[in-house]
Amino acid sequence: MAVQYQGYKQTGSQKAQATAHLAQTMSLLALNSQELTQKIESALAENPALELVDGRFCPKCHRQLKGSSPCPVCSFKESQIAGEDEPIVFLNSPSDNIGPRSGQSAELSEDFPTADKEDLPTYVLRQIGADLAADEMEIAAHLLTAINDDGLLEAKLEDIAQFFFRPISDIEAVADLIQRSDPLGVGSESSQAALLVQLEVLMKSDDEDYSLYRQAVMGGMEKLGKRRQGDLAKKLNISIEKAKEITQYIIDNLNPFPARAYWGSKRNLTNDAPTTLQKPDIIIGHQQDDQRLVVEVMWPLFGLLRVNPLFKEAVKNAPEAKADDWQIDLEQANLLIKCLAQRNHTIVRLMQIITILQREYILNGDAHMKPITRAKLAIELGVHESTISRAVAGKSVQLPSGKIVLLSQFFDRSLHVRTALKTLIAQETKPLSDTKIAKLLAKEGHEIARRTVAKYRNMEGILPAHMRKTLLAKV
DNA sequence: CTATGGCACGGATT
DNA sequence: AATCCGTGCCATAG
């Protein structure tokens, strides 16, 4: 890369700075907002030249924001640049209380291995603290420390009861409170119990189907997990459509691992890595009166990060002994800020293109996904592929529907075919064999091999044709 | 014999 | 260079 700089007279240090700049931008780009928060916080702690100005500033145009979080000036400017149908993209500084509009299970997410585990317990304790007597507090604390990374309780209630010499009902009462606080279902003894709690709170038990859902969770955990709707239908003696509806609802709205943000929604056939989704790094919404999409790139901190002007002054007449150190601090601070700006710029541009390309998908759902590759995007943006990879890695997006998906999902090559397949099967009168499905899909323009149909079918948890037949006959 | 799932290969993607 | 994904071939079940 040194080649780029041929012809320019650069001193060694400038060159070093340029490469350092690049390197740091790269590494920052790969971080999502949570990781970035940590990074910035530690930088803030170590480097006296940095300061976090409180109050809300637009990180882009540096105007102070009055109340409303989107910066009117910026978004206006962006929209002018973007033109009519194109999205408005802007940075948004505050990052508190973001979360799906539905507002439940995906809210909290202290879920990175490095993320402080103490946070979850304290977080919960803060919620319920007011309702507890002092002695109950102790029980709660005890319970909360026994919660594992998934948000499930590892200890047995009886043991704890013994430990405190209290009747088990006392412990249960506290446990109930905990389970009903924010990451709904935390501190349940099993995934199943967690689901039941969530179900109870969400549906308020006045829904007519409540008992059905309840049974589905009680009886069919494995079936839900593997998305075997067929088996579920059989077990509950209901139609397969109903079974699908139930599983879908559960997958969309409930969370067997309360400490993790989301589950399902992306097919992890490869059981592992339940791809923990966190607070979104990017939020896409739209204004009612406007066709344009509004894209907010989240800024992980409150306020504006900048070089402390006082420090800058101080460096000028620094005492001999400290001068060098301070100078270095200052440079690093500048560098960090520059890199952050660069990172944001890259992400904003990336999102601009993506929202244009995947507009249909964003608004209308999976079926309208267009297969795009990182490589193509890289050409379009005029950056290296790896830049895109980094920018996409580990980030998540909240769609207007409130659904949170990984940014990498925008590059899923087969999603649109799979949804086509799903609708096909949903409409079938008699079970279609994979071969027939393949032909039908080909007519719709999705040329895939028979073998691949089977794979997709599996991914979506749809049973093979003959099994579907027996089920339909039964109902 | 037909419909599917398993294994593994090759090309594309990252 | 490592990984993912579609696909072909073959074994197995119905």
Coordinates of C-alpha atoms (C1' of nucleotides) in Angstrom, one line a residue:
Chain A
M1 CA 0.0 0.0 0.0
A2 CA 3.0 2.2 0.3
V3 CA 2.8 2.4 -3.4
Q4 CA -0.1 4.7 -3.3
Y5 CA 2.0 7.3 -1.8
Q6 CA 4.6 7.4 -4.5
G7 CA 5.1 10.8 -5.8
Y8 CA 4.1 12.5 -2.7
K9 CA 6.8 13.7 -0.5
Q10 CA 6.1 12.4 2.8
T11 CA 8.1 12.2 6.0
G12 CA 8.4 8.9 7.7
S13 CA 6.1 10.0 10.5
Q14 CA 3.4 11.1 8.1
K15 CA 3.5 7.8 6.3
A16 CA 3.4 6.0 9.6
Q17 CA 0.5 8.0 10.6
A18 CA -1.3 7.3 7.4
T19 CA -1.0 3.6 7.7
A20 CA -1.9 3.7 11.4
H21 CA -5.0 5.6 10.3
L22 CA -5.9 2.9 7.9
A23 CA -5.2 0.1 10.2
Q24 CA -7.3 1.6 12.9
T25 CA -10.1 2.5 10.7
M26 CA -10.2 -1.1 9.6
S27 CA -10.3 -2.5 13.0
L28 CA -13.0 0.0 14.1
L29 CA -15.1 -0.8 11.1
A30 CA -15.3 -4.4 12.2
L31 CA -16.8 -3.5 15.5
N32 CA -20.4 -3.2 16.2
S33 CA -21.8 -0.6 18.5
Q34 CA -21.4 -2.5 21.7
E35 CA -17.8 -3.4 21.0
L36 CA -17.2 0.1 19.9
T37 CA -18.6 1.5 23.1
Q38 CA -16.1 -0.5 25.1
K39 CA -13.3 0.6 22.9
I40 CA -14.2 4.2 23.2
E41 CA -14.7 4.0 26.9
S42 CA -11.3 2.5 27.4
A43 CA -9.7 5.1 25.2
L44 CA -11.5 7.7 27.1
A45 CA -10.1 6.4 30.4
E46 CA -6.6 6.1 29.2
N47 CA -6.2 9.2 27.1
P48 CA -6.6 12.5 28.9
A49 CA -6.8 14.3 25.6
L50 CA -10.2 12.9 24.8
E51 CA -13.4 14.1 26.4
L52 CA -17.0 13.3 26.1
V53 CA -19.0 16.4 25.9
D54 CA -22.3 15.9 27.5
G55 CA -25.5 17.0 25.9
R56 CA -26.6 16.0 22.5
F57 CA -24.8 17.1 19.5
C58 CA -25.2 15.9 16.0
P59 CA -22.0 14.0 15.5
K60 CA -22.0 15.0 11.9
C61 CA -22.6 18.7 11.7
H62 CA -21.9 19.3 15.3
R63 CA -25.0 21.3 15.9
Q64 CA -26.6 20.9 19.2
L65 CA -29.7 18.9 19.1
K66 CA -32.9 20.3 20.6
G67 CA -34.8 17.5 22.1
S68 CA -35.6 15.5 19.1
S69 CA -33.0 12.9 18.3
P70 CA -32.7 13.2 14.5
C71 CA -30.7 16.2 13.6
P72 CA -33.0 18.2 11.3
V73 CA -30.2 20.0 9.6
C74 CA -28.3 16.9 8.7
S75 CA -31.2 14.8 7.7
F76 CA -32.3 17.6 5.5
K77 CA -28.9 17.9 3.9
E78 CA -28.7 14.1 3.4
S79 CA -32.0 14.0 1.8
Q80 CA -30.9 16.6 -0.7
I81 CA -27.9 14.7 -1.6
A82 CA -29.8 11.5 -1.7
G83 CA -32.5 12.7 -4.1
E84 CA -36.1 11.8 -4.4
D85 CA -36.6 8.1 -3.9
E86 CA -33.5 7.4 -2.1
P87 CA -33.1 6.9 1.6
I88 CA -32.2 9.4 4.2
V89 CA -29.1 8.2 6.0
F90 CA -27.8 9.9 9.0
L91 CA -26.0 9.3 12.2
N92 CA -27.8 9.4 15.4
S93 CA -26.0 10.1 18.6
P94 CA -28.0 8.8 21.5
S95 CA -28.1 5.1 21.8
D96 CA -30.3 4.6 24.7
N97 CA -33.6 2.9 24.7
I98 CA -33.4 1.5 21.3
G99 CA -35.0 -1.8 20.7
P100 CA -37.7 -3.3 18.8
R101 CA -41.0 -1.5 18.9
S102 CA -42.6 -4.6 20.2
G103 CA -40.5 -3.9 23.1
Q104 CA -40.0 -7.2 24.8
S105 CA -37.5 -9.9 24.7
A106 CA -35.0 -8.3 22.4
E107 CA -34.6 -5.3 24.6
L108 CA -31.7 -6.3 26.7
S109 CA -28.5 -7.8 25.5
E110 CA -25.6 -8.1 27.8
D111 CA -24.5 -11.0 25.7
F112 CA -21.0 -10.7 24.5
P113 CA -18.6 -13.1 26.3
T114 CA -16.6 -10.1 27.3
A115 CA -19.6 -8.1 28.3
D116 CA -19.9 -7.8 32.0
K117 CA -22.0 -10.6 33.4
E118 CA -22.7 -8.6 36.5
D119 CA -24.7 -6.3 34.5
L120 CA -27.6 -8.6 34.0
P121 CA -28.2 -9.3 37.7
T122 CA -27.9 -5.7 38.7
Y123 CA -30.1 -4.7 35.9
V124 CA -32.8 -7.0 37.0
L125 CA -32.3 -6.2 40.7
R126 CA -32.8 -2.5 39.9
Q127 CA -36.1 -3.2 38.4
I128 CA -37.5 -5.3 41.2
G129 CA -35.6 -3.8 44.1
A130 CA -38.4 -1.5 45.1
D131 CA -40.8 -4.3 45.5
L132 CA -38.7 -6.3 47.8
A133 CA -38.2 -6.5 51.5
A134 CA -34.7 -6.6 52.7
D135 CA -34.6 -10.3 53.3
E136 CA -36.2 -10.9 49.9
M137 CA -33.4 -8.8 48.5
E138 CA -30.9 -11.4 49.6
I139 CA -32.9 -14.2 48.0
A140 CA -33.1 -12.2 44.8
A141 CA -29.4 -11.6 44.8
H142 CA -28.7 -15.2 45.4
L143 CA -31.0 -16.3 42.6
L144 CA -29.5 -13.8 40.2
T145 CA -26.0 -14.9 40.8
A146 CA -27.0 -18.4 39.8
I147 CA -28.1 -17.3 36.4
N148 CA -25.9 -18.5 33.5
D149 CA -25.1 -16.7 30.3
D150 CA -28.3 -17.8 28.7
G151 CA -30.3 -16.2 31.4
L152 CA -31.4 -19.5 32.9
L153 CA -31.3 -20.4 36.5
E154 CA -28.7 -23.0 37.3
A155 CA -29.6 -23.6 40.9
K156 CA -32.5 -25.5 42.3
L157 CA -35.2 -23.6 44.1
E158 CA -35.3 -26.2 46.8
D159 CA -31.6 -25.8 47.5
I160 CA -32.0 -22.1 47.9
A161 CA -35.0 -22.5 50.1
Q162 CA -32.9 -24.7 52.3
F163 CA -30.0 -22.3 52.3
F164 CA -32.2 -19.6 53.6
F165 CA -34.4 -21.7 55.8
R166 CA -37.4 -20.4 54.1
P167 CA -40.4 -22.2 52.7
I168 CA -40.0 -22.8 49.0
S169 CA -43.0 -20.7 48.2
D170 CA -41.1 -17.6 49.4
I171 CA -38.4 -18.4 47.0
E172 CA -40.8 -18.9 44.3
A173 CA -42.4 -15.6 44.9
V174 CA -39.1 -13.9 44.4
A175 CA -38.3 -16.0 41.4
D176 CA -41.6 -15.1 39.8
L177 CA -40.8 -11.4 40.2
I178 CA -37.5 -11.9 38.6
Q179 CA -38.9 -13.8 35.7
R180 CA -41.4 -11.1 35.0
S181 CA -38.8 -8.3 34.8
D182 CA -37.2 -7.1 31.7
P183 CA -35.5 -9.8 29.9
L184 CA -38.7 -11.6 30.2
G185 CA -38.2 -15.1 31.6
V186 CA -34.8 -14.6 33.1
G187 CA -34.0 -16.8 35.9
S188 CA -36.4 -19.5 34.8
E189 CA -35.2 -23.0 35.5
S190 CA -35.4 -24.1 31.9
S191 CA -35.9 -22.7 28.5
Q192 CA -39.4 -24.1 28.6
A193 CA -40.2 -22.4 31.8
A194 CA -38.9 -19.2 30.3
L195 CA -41.1 -19.5 27.3
L196 CA -44.1 -20.1 29.4
V197 CA -43.5 -17.0 31.4
Q198 CA -43.1 -15.0 28.3
L199 CA -46.2 -16.5 26.8
E200 CA -48.2 -15.6 29.9
V201 CA -47.1 -12.1 30.0
L202 CA -47.4 -11.4 26.3
M203 CA -50.7 -13.1 25.7
K204 CA -52.3 -12.2 29.0
S205 CA -54.0 -15.5 29.0
D206 CA -57.2 -14.0 27.7
D207 CA -56.3 -15.0 24.1
E208 CA -58.4 -17.9 23.1
D209 CA -55.4 -19.7 21.7
Y210 CA -53.4 -19.3 24.9
S211 CA -53.8 -22.8 26.1
L212 CA -52.9 -24.1 22.7
Y213 CA -49.7 -22.2 22.7
R214 CA -49.1 -23.3 26.2
Q215 CA -49.4 -26.9 25.2
A216 CA -47.2 -26.4 22.2
V217 CA -44.4 -25.1 24.5
M218 CA -45.1 -27.8 27.1
G219 CA -45.2 -30.7 24.9
G220 CA -43.2 -29.8 21.9
M221 CA -40.0 -28.1 22.8
E222 CA -37.9 -30.3 20.7
K223 CA -40.3 -30.0 17.9
L224 CA -40.2 -26.2 18.1
G225 CA -36.5 -26.2 18.2
K226 CA -36.1 -28.2 15.1
R227 CA -39.1 -26.6 13.6
R228 CA -40.9 -29.8 13.1
Q229 CA -44.3 -28.4 12.7
G230 CA -45.6 -31.6 11.4
D231 CA -44.9 -33.5 14.5
L232 CA -46.3 -30.7 16.5
A233 CA -49.5 -30.7 14.6
K234 CA -49.8 -34.4 15.2
K235 CA -49.2 -34.1 18.9
L236 CA -51.7 -31.3 19.5
N237 CA -54.1 -32.7 17.0
I238 CA -54.4 -29.5 15.1
S239 CA -54.0 -28.5 11.5
I240 CA -50.5 -28.0 10.1
E241 CA -51.3 -24.4 9.3
K242 CA -52.1 -23.8 12.9
A243 CA -48.9 -25.5 14.0
K244 CA -47.0 -23.3 11.6
E245 CA -48.7 -20.3 13.0
I246 CA -47.8 -21.3 16.5
T247 CA -44.2 -22.1 15.8
Q248 CA -43.8 -18.9 13.9
Y249 CA -45.3 -16.8 16.7
I250 CA -43.1 -18.5 19.2
I251 CA -40.0 -18.1 17.1
D252 CA -40.7 -14.5 16.5
N253 CA -41.8 -13.4 19.9
L254 CA -40.4 -15.7 22.5
N255 CA -36.9 -16.4 23.6
P256 CA -35.8 -19.6 25.2
F257 CA -32.6 -17.9 26.4
P258 CA -33.7 -14.7 27.9
A259 CA -30.3 -13.2 28.2
R260 CA -29.8 -13.5 24.6
A261 CA -31.5 -11.0 22.4
Y262 CA -33.2 -13.0 19.8
W263 CA -33.4 -16.4 18.4
G264 CA -34.9 -18.1 15.4
S265 CA -35.7 -15.6 12.7
K266 CA -32.6 -16.6 10.9
R267 CA -32.4 -20.2 10.2
N268 CA -29.6 -21.7 12.1
L269 CA -29.8 -25.2 10.9
T270 CA -26.4 -25.7 12.2
N271 CA -27.8 -25.7 15.7
D272 CA -24.8 -23.9 17.3
A273 CA -24.2 -20.2 17.4
P274 CA -27.6 -18.9 18.1
T275 CA -26.3 -15.8 16.5
T276 CA -27.0 -13.5 19.3
L277 CA -28.5 -10.4 18.1
Q278 CA -27.9 -7.3 20.1
K279 CA -29.2 -3.8 20.1
P280 CA -29.2 -2.8 16.5
D281 CA -26.4 -0.8 15.1
I282 CA -28.6 0.6 12.5
I283 CA -32.2 1.3 12.5
I284 CA -34.3 1.6 9.4
G285 CA -37.6 3.3 9.6
H286 CA -39.8 5.4 7.5
Q287 CA -41.8 8.5 7.9
Q288 CA -45.5 8.1 7.3
D289 CA -45.8 11.0 5.0
D290 CA -42.8 10.2 3.1
Q291 CA -41.7 7.4 0.7
R292 CA -38.1 7.7 1.8
L293 CA -36.6 5.4 4.2
V294 CA -34.9 6.8 7.2
V295 CA -31.7 5.1 8.2
E296 CA -30.1 5.8 11.5
V297 CA -26.6 4.7 12.2
M298 CA -26.3 4.4 15.9
W299 CA -23.6 6.2 17.7
P300 CA -22.8 4.2 20.8
L301 CA -22.3 7.0 23.3
F302 CA -24.1 9.9 24.7
G303 CA -22.8 13.2 23.6
L304 CA -20.0 14.0 21.4
L305 CA -16.5 12.6 21.6
R306 CA -13.9 15.2 20.9
V307 CA -10.4 16.4 21.7
N308 CA -10.5 18.4 24.9
P309 CA -9.8 21.9 23.8
L310 CA -8.3 22.7 27.2
F311 CA -5.9 19.8 26.9
K312 CA -5.0 21.1 23.5
E313 CA -4.1 24.4 25.0
A314 CA -2.3 22.8 27.8
V315 CA 0.0 21.0 25.4
K316 CA 1.3 24.2 24.0
N317 CA 2.8 25.3 27.2
A318 CA 3.4 21.9 28.7
P319 CA 6.1 21.3 31.2
E320 CA 9.2 19.8 29.6
A321 CA 8.9 16.5 31.3
K322 CA 5.4 15.9 30.1
A323 CA 5.5 17.5 26.7
D324 CA 6.2 14.4 24.7
D325 CA 3.7 12.3 26.4
W326 CA 1.0 14.8 26.0
Q327 CA 1.8 15.3 22.4
I328 CA 1.4 11.6 21.8
D329 CA -1.9 11.6 23.6
L330 CA -3.1 14.4 21.6
E331 CA -2.1 12.8 18.3
Q332 CA -3.7 9.5 19.3
A333 CA -6.9 11.3 20.3
N334 CA -7.0 13.0 17.0
L335 CA -6.4 9.8 15.2
L336 CA -9.1 7.9 17.0
I337 CA -11.6 10.6 16.2
K338 CA -10.6 10.7 12.6
C339 CA -10.9 7.0 12.3
L340 CA -14.3 7.0 13.9
A341 CA -15.5 9.5 11.5
Q342 CA -14.2 7.4 8.7
R343 CA -15.9 4.4 10.1
N344 CA -19.2 6.1 10.2
H345 CA -18.8 7.5 6.8
T346 CA -18.1 4.1 5.4
I347 CA -21.1 2.6 7.1
V348 CA -23.4 5.4 6.0
R349 CA -22.4 5.0 2.4
L350 CA -22.8 1.3 2.7
M351 CA -26.2 1.6 4.1
Q352 CA -27.2 4.1 1.4
I353 CA -26.4 1.6 -1.3
I354 CA -28.0 -1.3 0.6
T355 CA -31.2 0.5 1.3
I356 CA -31.5 1.4 -2.3
L357 CA -30.8 -2.1 -3.5
Q358 CA -32.8 -3.9 -0.9
R359 CA -35.6 -1.4 -0.6
E360 CA -38.2 -3.9 -1.5
Y361 CA -36.9 -6.4 1.0
I362 CA -36.8 -3.8 3.8
L363 CA -40.4 -2.8 3.2
N364 CA -42.0 -6.0 2.1
G365 CA -40.1 -8.8 3.7
D366 CA -38.1 -11.8 2.9
A367 CA -39.7 -12.6 -0.5
H368 CA -38.3 -9.5 -2.1
M369 CA -34.7 -10.1 -1.1
K370 CA -32.4 -9.5 -3.9
P371 CA -29.3 -11.6 -3.9
I372 CA -26.3 -9.3 -3.7
T373 CA -22.8 -10.0 -2.9
R374 CA -20.3 -8.1 -0.9
A375 CA -18.0 -8.1 -3.9
K376 CA -20.5 -6.3 -6.1
L377 CA -21.1 -3.8 -3.4
A378 CA -17.5 -3.2 -3.0
I379 CA -17.1 -2.3 -6.7
E380 CA -20.1 0.0 -6.5
L381 CA -18.7 1.8 -3.5
G382 CA -15.2 1.7 -4.8
V383 CA -13.7 0.1 -1.8
H384 CA -12.0 -3.2 -1.2
E385 CA -14.1 -6.2 -0.5
S386 CA -12.7 -6.8 2.8
T387 CA -13.9 -3.3 3.8
I388 CA -17.4 -4.4 3.2
S389 CA -16.9 -7.6 5.0
R390 CA -15.7 -5.8 8.0
A391 CA -18.4 -3.3 7.9
V392 CA -21.0 -5.9 7.7
A393 CA -19.5 -8.3 10.2
G394 CA -21.4 -8.5 13.5
K395 CA -23.7 -5.7 12.9
S396 CA -27.4 -5.9 13.1
V397 CA -30.2 -3.8 11.7
Q398 CA -33.7 -3.1 12.8
L399 CA -36.2 -3.1 10.0
P400 CA -39.3 -0.9 9.9
S401 CA -41.2 -3.9 11.0
G402 CA -39.3 -3.9 14.2
K403 CA -37.6 -7.1 13.3
I404 CA -33.9 -7.2 14.0
V405 CA -31.7 -9.0 11.5
L406 CA -28.0 -9.4 11.0
L407 CA -26.7 -7.1 8.4
S408 CA -25.1 -10.1 6.8
Q409 CA -28.6 -11.3 6.0
F410 CA -28.8 -8.6 3.4
F411 CA -26.4 -10.8 1.5
D412 CA -28.3 -14.0 1.8
R413 CA -28.3 -15.6 -1.6
S414 CA -31.1 -18.0 -1.1
L415 CA -33.6 -16.2 1.0
H416 CA -35.9 -15.1 -1.8
V417 CA -36.0 -18.6 -3.2
R418 CA -36.8 -20.1 0.1
T419 CA -39.7 -17.8 0.7
A420 CA -41.0 -18.6 -2.8
L421 CA -40.7 -22.2 -1.8
K422 CA -42.6 -21.6 1.4
T423 CA -45.5 -19.8 -0.3
L424 CA -45.6 -22.6 -2.9
I425 CA -46.0 -25.2 -0.2
A426 CA -48.4 -23.1 1.7
Q427 CA -50.6 -23.0 -1.3
E428 CA -50.3 -26.6 -2.3
T429 CA -53.4 -28.7 -2.4
K430 CA -51.7 -32.0 -2.4
P431 CA -48.2 -32.5 -1.2
L432 CA -45.6 -31.7 -3.9
S433 CA -42.6 -33.8 -4.3
D434 CA -39.2 -32.1 -4.3
T435 CA -38.9 -32.7 -8.0
K436 CA -42.2 -31.0 -8.7
I437 CA -41.3 -28.1 -6.5
A438 CA -38.1 -27.7 -8.4
K439 CA -40.0 -27.5 -11.6
L440 CA -42.5 -25.0 -10.3
L441 CA -39.8 -22.8 -8.9
A442 CA -38.0 -22.9 -12.2
K443 CA -41.1 -21.5 -13.8
E444 CA -41.0 -18.6 -11.4
G445 CA -37.4 -18.1 -12.4
H446 CA -35.7 -19.8 -9.6
E447 CA -33.5 -22.4 -11.2
I448 CA -32.3 -24.7 -8.5
A449 CA -31.6 -28.4 -8.4
R450 CA -33.9 -30.9 -6.9
R451 CA -31.4 -31.6 -4.2
T452 CA -31.3 -28.0 -3.2
V453 CA -35.1 -27.9 -2.8
A454 CA -34.7 -30.6 -0.2
K455 CA -32.1 -28.5 1.5
Y456 CA -34.2 -25.4 1.6
R457 CA -37.2 -27.4 2.7
N458 CA -35.2 -28.6 5.6
M459 CA -34.0 -25.1 6.5
E460 CA -37.5 -24.0 6.7
G461 CA -38.5 -27.0 8.8
I462 CA -40.9 -28.3 6.2
L463 CA -41.5 -32.0 6.2
P464 CA -41.0 -34.2 3.2
A465 CA -44.0 -34.7 0.9
H466 CA -45.1 -38.0 2.1
M467 CA -45.1 -36.9 5.7
R468 CA -47.1 -33.8 4.9
K469 CA -49.6 -36.1 3.2
T470 CA -50.3 -38.2 6.2
L471 CA -50.7 -35.1 8.3
L472 CA -53.2 -33.4 6.0
A473 CA -55.2 -36.6 5.8
K474 CA -55.4 -36.8 9.5
V475 CA -56.8 -33.4 9.9
Chain B
dC1 C1' -39.2 -47.7 -8.6
dT2 C1' -39.6 -43.1 -6.5
dA3 C1' -38.5 -39.8 -3.0
dT4 C1' -35.1 -38.3 0.3
dG5 C1' -31.2 -37.7 3.1
dG6 C1' -26.0 -38.2 3.4
dC7 C1' -21.4 -37.3 1.9
dA8 C1' -18.4 -35.0 -0.6
dC9 C1' -16.7 -32.2 -4.4
dG10 C1' -15.9 -27.8 -6.9
dG11 C1' -16.7 -23.3 -7.5
dA12 C1' -17.9 -18.9 -5.6
dT13 C1' -17.6 -15.8 -1.7
dT14 C1' -15.3 -13.7 2.1
Chain C
dA1 C1' -6.5 -19.3 2.5
dA2 C1' -10.8 -20.5 4.7
dT3 C1' -15.6 -21.0 4.3
dC4 C1' -20.0 -21.4 2.4
dC5 C1' -23.3 -23.2 -0.9
dG6 C1' -25.3 -25.7 -4.6
dT7 C1' -25.2 -30.0 -6.7
dG8 C1' -24.3 -34.8 -8.2
dC9 C1' -24.1 -39.5 -6.9
dC10 C1' -25.4 -43.2 -4.1
dA11 C1' -27.6 -45.6 -0.3
dT12 C1' -31.8 -46.3 2.0
dA13 C1' -36.6 -46.2 3.1
dG14 C1' -41.2 -46.4 1.6

